[in-house]
């Protein structure tokens, strides 16, 4: 009986490991991460530097994705670092395609304080291709300036 229990536990562990390995292959990290930094001097000769970086994590099976951002802020005077803060997280975005398949993607983003960012901190574009057929969708998301983002996607025609 103990042998049967051990075999059952071993099989369950192996199956769980295989399932999590297969699940891990569904997510791909965008390989075009960006970083933008700014600095400023405040009264009293304090120097503040802020750096922001972002990336995308994409589910290649469902076409859902996450936009991830990290911010580091450093404040110092002439002699020492006074404060260091870090913040960030990932926001889940909707599927680009309604059905599961095999997808590839690419993304790009405008940096803050860019002439392309009319109403806020810029926008981003995402291109997603269904690799099982000739299907490509482009999506652009920009800030409306009213507290919400506007996102539209377009299927590409092949001529």
mmCIF file of C-alpha atoms in Angstrom:
data_model
loop_
_atom_site.group_PDB
_atom_site.id
_atom_site.type_symbol
_atom_site.label_atom_id
_atom_site.label_comp_id
_atom_site.label_asym_id
_atom_site.label_seq_id
_atom_site.Cartn_x
_atom_site.Cartn_y
_atom_site.Cartn_z
ATOM 1 C CA UNK A 1 0.000 0.000 0.000
ATOM 2 C CA UNK A 2 2.845 2.370 0.834
ATOM 3 C CA UNK A 3 4.424 1.651 -2.561
ATOM 4 C CA UNK A 4 1.155 2.477 -4.364
ATOM 5 C CA UNK A 5 0.867 5.743 -2.402
ATOM 6 C CA UNK A 6 4.466 6.692 -3.219
ATOM 7 C CA UNK A 7 3.952 5.936 -6.934
ATOM 8 C CA UNK A 8 0.721 7.971 -6.939
ATOM 9 C CA UNK A 9 2.398 10.943 -5.250
ATOM 10 C CA UNK A 10 5.365 10.680 -7.635
ATOM 11 C CA UNK A 11 3.075 10.587 -10.683
ATOM 12 C CA UNK A 12 1.059 13.561 -9.422
ATOM 13 C CA UNK A 13 4.278 15.530 -8.800
ATOM 14 C CA UNK A 14 5.599 14.692 -12.285
ATOM 15 C CA UNK A 15 2.306 15.715 -13.911
ATOM 16 C CA UNK A 16 2.240 18.994 -11.949
ATOM 17 C CA UNK A 17 5.829 19.729 -12.998
ATOM 18 C CA UNK A 18 5.072 19.018 -16.661
ATOM 19 C CA UNK A 19 1.919 21.160 -16.575
ATOM 20 C CA UNK A 20 3.728 24.111 -15.011
ATOM 21 C CA UNK A 21 6.566 23.767 -17.536
ATOM 22 C CA UNK A 22 4.056 23.814 -20.412
ATOM 23 C CA UNK A 23 2.282 26.775 -18.844
ATOM 24 C CA UNK A 24 5.585 28.636 -18.483
ATOM 25 C CA UNK A 25 6.202 28.299 -22.240
ATOM 26 C CA UNK A 26 2.997 30.252 -22.905
ATOM 27 C CA UNK A 27 4.517 33.537 -21.684
ATOM 28 C CA UNK A 28 7.154 35.502 -23.570
ATOM 29 C CA UNK A 29 8.956 38.609 -22.369
ATOM 30 C CA UNK A 30 9.218 41.459 -24.844
ATOM 31 C CA UNK A 31 12.901 41.904 -25.643
ATOM 32 C CA UNK A 32 12.811 45.685 -26.261
ATOM 33 C CA UNK A 33 12.726 47.080 -22.726
ATOM 34 C CA UNK A 34 13.158 50.838 -22.414
ATOM 35 C CA UNK A 35 14.345 53.150 -19.662
ATOM 36 C CA UNK A 36 13.859 56.906 -19.402
ATOM 37 C CA UNK A 37 15.429 59.050 -16.682
ATOM 38 C CA UNK A 38 15.043 62.649 -15.621
ATOM 39 C CA UNK A 39 16.649 64.803 -12.988
ATOM 40 C CA UNK A 40 15.920 68.054 -11.244
ATOM 41 C CA UNK A 41 17.231 70.319 -8.511
ATOM 42 C CA UNK A 42 14.989 71.501 -5.717
ATOM 43 C CA UNK A 43 15.427 74.382 -3.290
ATOM 44 C CA UNK A 44 18.126 73.634 -0.750
ATOM 45 C CA UNK A 45 20.310 71.929 -3.340
ATOM 46 C CA UNK A 46 18.515 68.592 -3.290
ATOM 47 C CA UNK A 47 18.966 66.575 -6.442
ATOM 48 C CA UNK A 48 16.229 64.145 -7.503
ATOM 49 C CA UNK A 49 16.560 61.553 -10.241
ATOM 50 C CA UNK A 50 13.697 59.429 -11.492
ATOM 51 C CA UNK A 51 14.058 56.485 -13.862
ATOM 52 C CA UNK A 52 11.174 54.550 -15.395
ATOM 53 C CA UNK A 53 11.411 51.276 -17.236
ATOM 54 C CA UNK A 54 8.703 49.162 -18.800
ATOM 55 C CA UNK A 55 8.238 45.901 -20.620
ATOM 56 C CA UNK A 56 5.485 43.571 -21.779
ATOM 57 C CA UNK A 57 4.730 39.962 -20.859
ATOM 58 C CA UNK A 58 2.689 38.243 -23.565
ATOM 59 C CA UNK A 59 0.685 35.015 -23.487
ATOM 60 C CA UNK A 60 1.473 33.426 -26.866
ATOM 61 C CA UNK A 61 -1.542 31.102 -26.636
ATOM 62 C CA UNK A 62 -4.362 33.488 -25.648
ATOM 63 C CA UNK A 63 -2.962 36.879 -26.849
ATOM 64 C CA UNK A 64 -3.530 38.429 -23.405
ATOM 65 C CA UNK A 65 -0.680 40.600 -22.224
ATOM 66 C CA UNK A 66 0.601 42.565 -19.257
ATOM 67 C CA UNK A 67 2.216 45.998 -19.385
ATOM 68 C CA UNK A 68 4.797 46.152 -16.600
ATOM 69 C CA UNK A 69 6.431 49.325 -15.308
ATOM 70 C CA UNK A 70 9.005 50.084 -12.645
ATOM 71 C CA UNK A 71 10.037 53.470 -11.243
ATOM 72 C CA UNK A 72 13.093 54.274 -9.130
ATOM 73 C CA UNK A 73 13.392 57.682 -7.472
ATOM 74 C CA UNK A 74 16.571 58.840 -5.744
ATOM 75 C CA UNK A 75 16.979 62.054 -3.715
ATOM 76 C CA UNK A 76 20.367 63.263 -2.501
ATOM 77 C CA UNK A 77 22.173 66.338 -1.315
ATOM 78 C CA UNK A 78 25.855 67.175 -1.824
ATOM 79 C CA UNK A 79 27.014 64.548 0.673
ATOM 80 C CA UNK A 80 24.655 61.581 0.817
ATOM 81 C CA UNK A 81 21.669 59.754 -0.579
ATOM 82 C CA UNK A 82 18.640 60.820 1.458
ATOM 83 C CA UNK A 83 15.851 58.712 -0.012
ATOM 84 C CA UNK A 84 15.422 55.870 -2.506
ATOM 85 C CA UNK A 85 11.974 54.673 -3.531
ATOM 86 C CA UNK A 86 10.926 51.988 -5.970
ATOM 87 C CA UNK A 87 7.440 51.268 -7.254
ATOM 88 C CA UNK A 88 5.852 49.296 -10.040
ATOM 89 C CA UNK A 89 3.727 46.426 -11.153
ATOM 90 C CA UNK A 90 1.994 44.804 -14.101
ATOM 91 C CA UNK A 91 -1.432 45.704 -15.467
ATOM 92 C CA UNK A 92 -3.371 42.999 -17.286
ATOM 93 C CA UNK A 93 -4.629 44.024 -20.725
ATOM 94 C CA UNK A 94 -7.357 42.386 -22.801
ATOM 95 C CA UNK A 95 -6.838 39.746 -25.455
ATOM 96 C CA UNK A 96 -5.830 40.981 -28.889
ATOM 97 C CA UNK A 97 -7.510 38.004 -30.609
ATOM 98 C CA UNK A 98 -10.671 36.277 -29.370
ATOM 99 C CA UNK A 99 -9.492 32.706 -29.960
ATOM 100 C CA UNK A 100 -6.532 30.708 -28.720
ATOM 101 C CA UNK A 101 -3.776 30.002 -31.262
ATOM 102 C CA UNK A 102 -0.031 30.492 -31.499
ATOM 103 C CA UNK A 103 0.948 34.178 -31.456
ATOM 104 C CA UNK A 104 4.052 36.323 -31.742
ATOM 105 C CA UNK A 105 4.185 39.966 -30.773
ATOM 106 C CA UNK A 106 6.216 43.160 -30.697
ATOM 107 C CA UNK A 107 5.606 46.446 -28.906
ATOM 108 C CA UNK A 108 6.920 49.999 -28.768
ATOM 109 C CA UNK A 109 6.127 52.960 -26.571
ATOM 110 C CA UNK A 110 6.541 56.718 -26.639
ATOM 111 C CA UNK A 111 8.580 58.124 -23.802
ATOM 112 C CA UNK A 112 7.070 60.716 -21.445
ATOM 113 C CA UNK A 113 7.491 64.344 -22.473
ATOM 114 C CA UNK A 114 7.474 63.340 -26.119
ATOM 115 C CA UNK A 115 5.831 65.302 -28.893
ATOM 116 C CA UNK A 116 3.848 62.142 -29.666
ATOM 117 C CA UNK A 117 2.215 62.186 -26.222
ATOM 118 C CA UNK A 118 -0.466 64.817 -26.795
ATOM 119 C CA UNK A 119 -2.587 64.175 -23.713
ATOM 120 C CA UNK A 120 -0.346 62.503 -21.174
ATOM 121 C CA UNK A 121 2.517 60.121 -20.664
ATOM 122 C CA UNK A 122 2.447 58.836 -24.198
ATOM 123 C CA UNK A 123 1.050 55.717 -25.690
ATOM 124 C CA UNK A 124 2.106 52.374 -27.008
ATOM 125 C CA UNK A 125 1.581 50.161 -29.995
ATOM 126 C CA UNK A 126 1.381 46.404 -30.073
ATOM 127 C CA UNK A 127 1.655 44.161 -33.142
ATOM 128 C CA UNK A 128 0.407 40.586 -32.832
ATOM 129 C CA UNK A 129 0.662 37.864 -35.488
ATOM 130 C CA UNK A 130 -1.122 34.519 -35.522
ATOM 131 C CA UNK A 131 1.683 32.198 -36.624
ATOM 132 C CA UNK A 132 -0.722 29.439 -37.701
ATOM 133 C CA UNK A 133 -2.169 31.579 -40.508
ATOM 134 C CA UNK A 134 -1.595 34.870 -42.319
ATOM 135 C CA UNK A 135 -3.211 37.094 -39.700
ATOM 136 C CA UNK A 136 -1.793 40.304 -38.228
ATOM 137 C CA UNK A 137 -3.395 42.859 -35.937
ATOM 138 C CA UNK A 138 -1.975 46.244 -34.929
ATOM 139 C CA UNK A 139 -3.193 48.054 -31.805
ATOM 140 C CA UNK A 140 -2.489 51.591 -30.602
ATOM 141 C CA UNK A 141 -3.304 52.837 -27.106
ATOM 142 C CA UNK A 142 -3.064 56.512 -26.081
ATOM 143 C CA UNK A 143 -4.199 58.510 -23.076
ATOM 144 C CA UNK A 144 -7.411 60.478 -23.620
ATOM 145 C CA UNK A 145 -6.251 63.130 -21.155
ATOM 146 C CA UNK A 146 -9.476 62.517 -19.212
ATOM 147 C CA UNK A 147 -8.241 59.705 -16.996
ATOM 148 C CA UNK A 148 -8.767 56.824 -19.410
ATOM 149 C CA UNK A 149 -6.887 55.202 -22.239
ATOM 150 C CA UNK A 150 -8.236 54.821 -25.756
ATOM 151 C CA UNK A 151 -7.235 51.610 -27.516
ATOM 152 C CA UNK A 152 -8.089 50.551 -31.068
ATOM 153 C CA UNK A 153 -6.954 47.563 -33.086
ATOM 154 C CA UNK A 154 -6.967 46.988 -36.839
ATOM 155 C CA UNK A 155 -6.668 43.763 -38.800
ATOM 156 C CA UNK A 156 -4.195 44.071 -41.651
ATOM 157 C CA UNK A 157 -5.258 43.283 -45.207
ATOM 158 C CA UNK A 158 -2.815 41.407 -47.395
ATOM 159 C CA UNK A 159 -2.873 42.342 -51.082
#
